[in-house]
mmCIF file of C-alpha atoms in Angstrom:
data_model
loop_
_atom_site.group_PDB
_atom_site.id
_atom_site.type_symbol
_atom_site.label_atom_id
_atom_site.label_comp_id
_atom_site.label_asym_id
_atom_site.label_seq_id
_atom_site.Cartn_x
_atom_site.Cartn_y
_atom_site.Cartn_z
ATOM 1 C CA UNK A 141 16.753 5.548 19.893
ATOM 2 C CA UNK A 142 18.593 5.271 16.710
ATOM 3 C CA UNK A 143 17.657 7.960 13.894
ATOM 4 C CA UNK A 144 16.270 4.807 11.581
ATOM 5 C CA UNK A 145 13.661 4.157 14.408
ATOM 6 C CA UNK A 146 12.700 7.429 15.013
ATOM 7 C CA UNK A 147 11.708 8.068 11.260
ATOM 8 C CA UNK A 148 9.741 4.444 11.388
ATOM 9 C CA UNK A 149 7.798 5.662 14.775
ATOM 10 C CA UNK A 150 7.408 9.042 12.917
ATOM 11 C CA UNK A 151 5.686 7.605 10.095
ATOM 12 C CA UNK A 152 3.685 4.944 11.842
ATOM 13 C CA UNK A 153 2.244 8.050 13.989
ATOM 14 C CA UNK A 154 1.472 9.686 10.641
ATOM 15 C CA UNK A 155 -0.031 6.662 9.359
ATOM 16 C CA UNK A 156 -2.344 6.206 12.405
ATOM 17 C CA UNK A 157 -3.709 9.909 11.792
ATOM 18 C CA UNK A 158 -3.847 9.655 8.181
ATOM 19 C CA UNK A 159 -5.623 6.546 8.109
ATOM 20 C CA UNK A 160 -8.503 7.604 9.212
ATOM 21 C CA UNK A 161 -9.181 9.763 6.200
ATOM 22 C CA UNK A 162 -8.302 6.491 3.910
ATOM 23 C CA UNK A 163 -11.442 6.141 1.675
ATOM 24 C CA UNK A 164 -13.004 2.439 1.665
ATOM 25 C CA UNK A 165 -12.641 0.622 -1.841
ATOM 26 C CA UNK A 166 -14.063 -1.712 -3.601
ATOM 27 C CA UNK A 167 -13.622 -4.882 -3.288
ATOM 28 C CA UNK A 168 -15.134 -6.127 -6.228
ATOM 29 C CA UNK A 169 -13.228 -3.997 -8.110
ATOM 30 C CA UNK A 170 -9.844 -4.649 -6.406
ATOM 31 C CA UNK A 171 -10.493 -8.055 -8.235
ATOM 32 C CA UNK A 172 -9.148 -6.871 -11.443
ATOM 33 C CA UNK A 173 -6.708 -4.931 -9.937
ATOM 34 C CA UNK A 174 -5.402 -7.451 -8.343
ATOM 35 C CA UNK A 175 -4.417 -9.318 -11.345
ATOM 36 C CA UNK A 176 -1.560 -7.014 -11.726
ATOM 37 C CA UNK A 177 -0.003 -9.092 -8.567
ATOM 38 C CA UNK A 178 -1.133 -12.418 -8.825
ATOM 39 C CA UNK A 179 1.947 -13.136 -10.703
ATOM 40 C CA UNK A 180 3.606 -12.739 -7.352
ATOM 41 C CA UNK A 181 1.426 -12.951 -4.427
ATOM 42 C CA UNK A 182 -1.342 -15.514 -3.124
ATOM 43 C CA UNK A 183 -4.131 -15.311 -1.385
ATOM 44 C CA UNK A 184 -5.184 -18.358 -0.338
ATOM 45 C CA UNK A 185 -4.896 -19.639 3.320
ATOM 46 C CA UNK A 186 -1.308 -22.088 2.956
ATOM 47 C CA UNK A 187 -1.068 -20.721 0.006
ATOM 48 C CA UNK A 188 2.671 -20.637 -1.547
ATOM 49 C CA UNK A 189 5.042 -17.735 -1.476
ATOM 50 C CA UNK A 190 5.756 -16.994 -5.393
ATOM 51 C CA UNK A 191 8.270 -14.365 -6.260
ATOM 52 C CA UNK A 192 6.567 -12.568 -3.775
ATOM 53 C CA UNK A 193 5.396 -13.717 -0.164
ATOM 54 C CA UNK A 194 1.771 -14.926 0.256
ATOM 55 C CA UNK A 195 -0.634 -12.137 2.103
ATOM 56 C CA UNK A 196 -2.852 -14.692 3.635
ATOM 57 C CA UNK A 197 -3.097 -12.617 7.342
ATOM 58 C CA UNK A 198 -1.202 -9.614 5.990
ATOM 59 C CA UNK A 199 -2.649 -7.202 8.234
ATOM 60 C CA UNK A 200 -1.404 -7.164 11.976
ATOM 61 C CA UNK A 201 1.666 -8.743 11.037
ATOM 62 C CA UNK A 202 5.011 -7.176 11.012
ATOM 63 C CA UNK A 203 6.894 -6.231 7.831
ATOM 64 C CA UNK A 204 9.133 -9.134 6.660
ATOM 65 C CA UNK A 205 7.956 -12.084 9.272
ATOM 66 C CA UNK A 206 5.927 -14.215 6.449
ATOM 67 C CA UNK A 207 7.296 -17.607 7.742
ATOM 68 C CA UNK A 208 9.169 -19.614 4.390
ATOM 69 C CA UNK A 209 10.106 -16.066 2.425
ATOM 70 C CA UNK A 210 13.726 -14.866 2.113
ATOM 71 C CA UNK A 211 13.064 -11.077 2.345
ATOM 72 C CA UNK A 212 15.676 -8.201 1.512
ATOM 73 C CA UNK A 213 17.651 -6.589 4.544
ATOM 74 C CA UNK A 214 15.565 -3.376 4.061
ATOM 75 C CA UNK A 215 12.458 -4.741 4.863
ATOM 76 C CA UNK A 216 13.801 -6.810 7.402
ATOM 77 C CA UNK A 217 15.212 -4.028 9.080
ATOM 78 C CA UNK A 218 11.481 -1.554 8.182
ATOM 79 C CA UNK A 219 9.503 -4.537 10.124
ATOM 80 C CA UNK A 220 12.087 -4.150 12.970
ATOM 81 C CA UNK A 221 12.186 -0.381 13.012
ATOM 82 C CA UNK A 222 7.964 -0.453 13.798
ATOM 83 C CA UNK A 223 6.374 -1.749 9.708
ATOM 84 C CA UNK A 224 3.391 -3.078 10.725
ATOM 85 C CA UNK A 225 0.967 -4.017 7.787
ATOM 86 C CA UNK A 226 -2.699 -2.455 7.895
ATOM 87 C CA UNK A 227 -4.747 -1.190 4.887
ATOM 88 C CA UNK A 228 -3.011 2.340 5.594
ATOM 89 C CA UNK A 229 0.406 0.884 5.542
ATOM 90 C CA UNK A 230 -0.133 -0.993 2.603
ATOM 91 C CA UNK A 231 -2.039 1.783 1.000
ATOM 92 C CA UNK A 232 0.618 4.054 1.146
ATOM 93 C CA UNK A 233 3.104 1.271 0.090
ATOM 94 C CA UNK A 234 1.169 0.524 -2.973
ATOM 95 C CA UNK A 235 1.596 4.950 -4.717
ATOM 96 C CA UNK A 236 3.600 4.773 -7.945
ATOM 97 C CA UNK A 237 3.789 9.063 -6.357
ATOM 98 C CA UNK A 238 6.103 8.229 -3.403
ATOM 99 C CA UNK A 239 7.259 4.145 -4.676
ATOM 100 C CA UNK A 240 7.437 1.463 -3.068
ATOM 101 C CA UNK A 241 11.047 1.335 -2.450
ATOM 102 C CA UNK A 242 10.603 5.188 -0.668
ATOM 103 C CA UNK A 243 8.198 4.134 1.398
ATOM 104 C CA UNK A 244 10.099 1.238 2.787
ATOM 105 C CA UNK A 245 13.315 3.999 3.182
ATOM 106 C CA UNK A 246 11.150 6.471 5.134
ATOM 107 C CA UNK A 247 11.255 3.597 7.552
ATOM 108 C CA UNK A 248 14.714 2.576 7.803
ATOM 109 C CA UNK A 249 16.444 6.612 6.740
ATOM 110 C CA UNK A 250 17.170 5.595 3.122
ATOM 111 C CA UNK A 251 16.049 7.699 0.232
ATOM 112 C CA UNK A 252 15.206 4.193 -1.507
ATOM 113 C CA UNK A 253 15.302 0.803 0.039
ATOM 114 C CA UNK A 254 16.168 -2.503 -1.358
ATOM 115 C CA UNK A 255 13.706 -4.630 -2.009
ATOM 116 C CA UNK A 256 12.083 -7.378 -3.819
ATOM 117 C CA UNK A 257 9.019 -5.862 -4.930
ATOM 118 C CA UNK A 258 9.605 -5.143 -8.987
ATOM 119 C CA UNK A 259 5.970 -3.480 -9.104
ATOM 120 C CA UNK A 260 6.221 0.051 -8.832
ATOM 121 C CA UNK A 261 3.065 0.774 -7.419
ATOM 122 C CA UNK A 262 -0.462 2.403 -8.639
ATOM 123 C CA UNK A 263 -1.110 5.463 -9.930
ATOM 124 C CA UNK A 264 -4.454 6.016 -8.929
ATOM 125 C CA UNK A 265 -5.789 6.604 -5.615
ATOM 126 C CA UNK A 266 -9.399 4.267 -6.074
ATOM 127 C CA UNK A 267 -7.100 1.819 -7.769
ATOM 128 C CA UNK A 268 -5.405 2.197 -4.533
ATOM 129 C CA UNK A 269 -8.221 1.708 -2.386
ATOM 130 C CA UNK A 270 -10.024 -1.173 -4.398
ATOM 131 C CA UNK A 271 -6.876 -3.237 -4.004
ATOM 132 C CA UNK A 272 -6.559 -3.034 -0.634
ATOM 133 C CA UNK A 273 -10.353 -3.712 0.255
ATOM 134 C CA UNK A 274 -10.066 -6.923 -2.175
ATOM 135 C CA UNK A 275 -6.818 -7.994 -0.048
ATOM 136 C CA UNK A 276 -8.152 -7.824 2.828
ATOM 137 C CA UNK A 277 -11.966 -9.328 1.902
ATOM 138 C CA UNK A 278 -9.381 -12.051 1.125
ATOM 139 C CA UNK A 279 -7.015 -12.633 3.524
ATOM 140 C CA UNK A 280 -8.533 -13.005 6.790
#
């Protein structure tokens, strides 16, 4: 097993024990967090892929495999080394502490990955959490 898979399978297993200590947010207030990535991201069932790839049936799915949307290598290669999206994984995506491009490195052995995701991430934690419970109140 190459090093890059064995730091992906690392922090999935972290993820799986840390998520169970993930606080549930709010969705209603993920609504007007959510307006920071609207410019970007849909949420709408068919929706279109903007700079951004729709999230319509985010969680479950594999890093990188929205159908239509040219991702970067890096997250390619995150998906393939064991990225699976859940509210944990996207959680921990989402901290402005660790960035989005570090999280998507811890996956693939890179300090900072490559990506297309401009956003830098949210500061704080119930910002966090409301986001991610108004995702997925609408994407399933």
């Amino acid at each position: 097993m190459t090093k890059a898979k064995l730091v992906g399978l690392a922090a999935a297993l972290i993820i799986g024990f840390s998520g169970a200590a993930m606080a549930a947010g709010d969705a209603e207030a993920g609504k007007k967090v959510f307006k920071k990535c609207k410019a970007c991201h849909t949420l709408d069932e068919g929706g279109k892929n903007r700079v951004g790839p729709n999230l319509w049936g985010i969680f479950g799915r594999q890093a990188a495999t929205k159908e239509g949307f040219k991702f970067s290598d890096d997250m390619i290669a995150a998906g393939e080394a064991g990225l699976v999206w859940s509210e944990e994984t996207l959680a921990l995506y989402l901290q402005k502490k660790k960035g989005t491009k570090a999280y998507i490195g811890s996956f693939i052995g890179k300090k900072k990955a490559k990506t297309k995701m401009s956003f830098p991430g949210l500061k704080k934690q119930d910002q966090i959490d409301n986001v991610v419970a108004y995702i997925a109140a609408n994407t399933q």
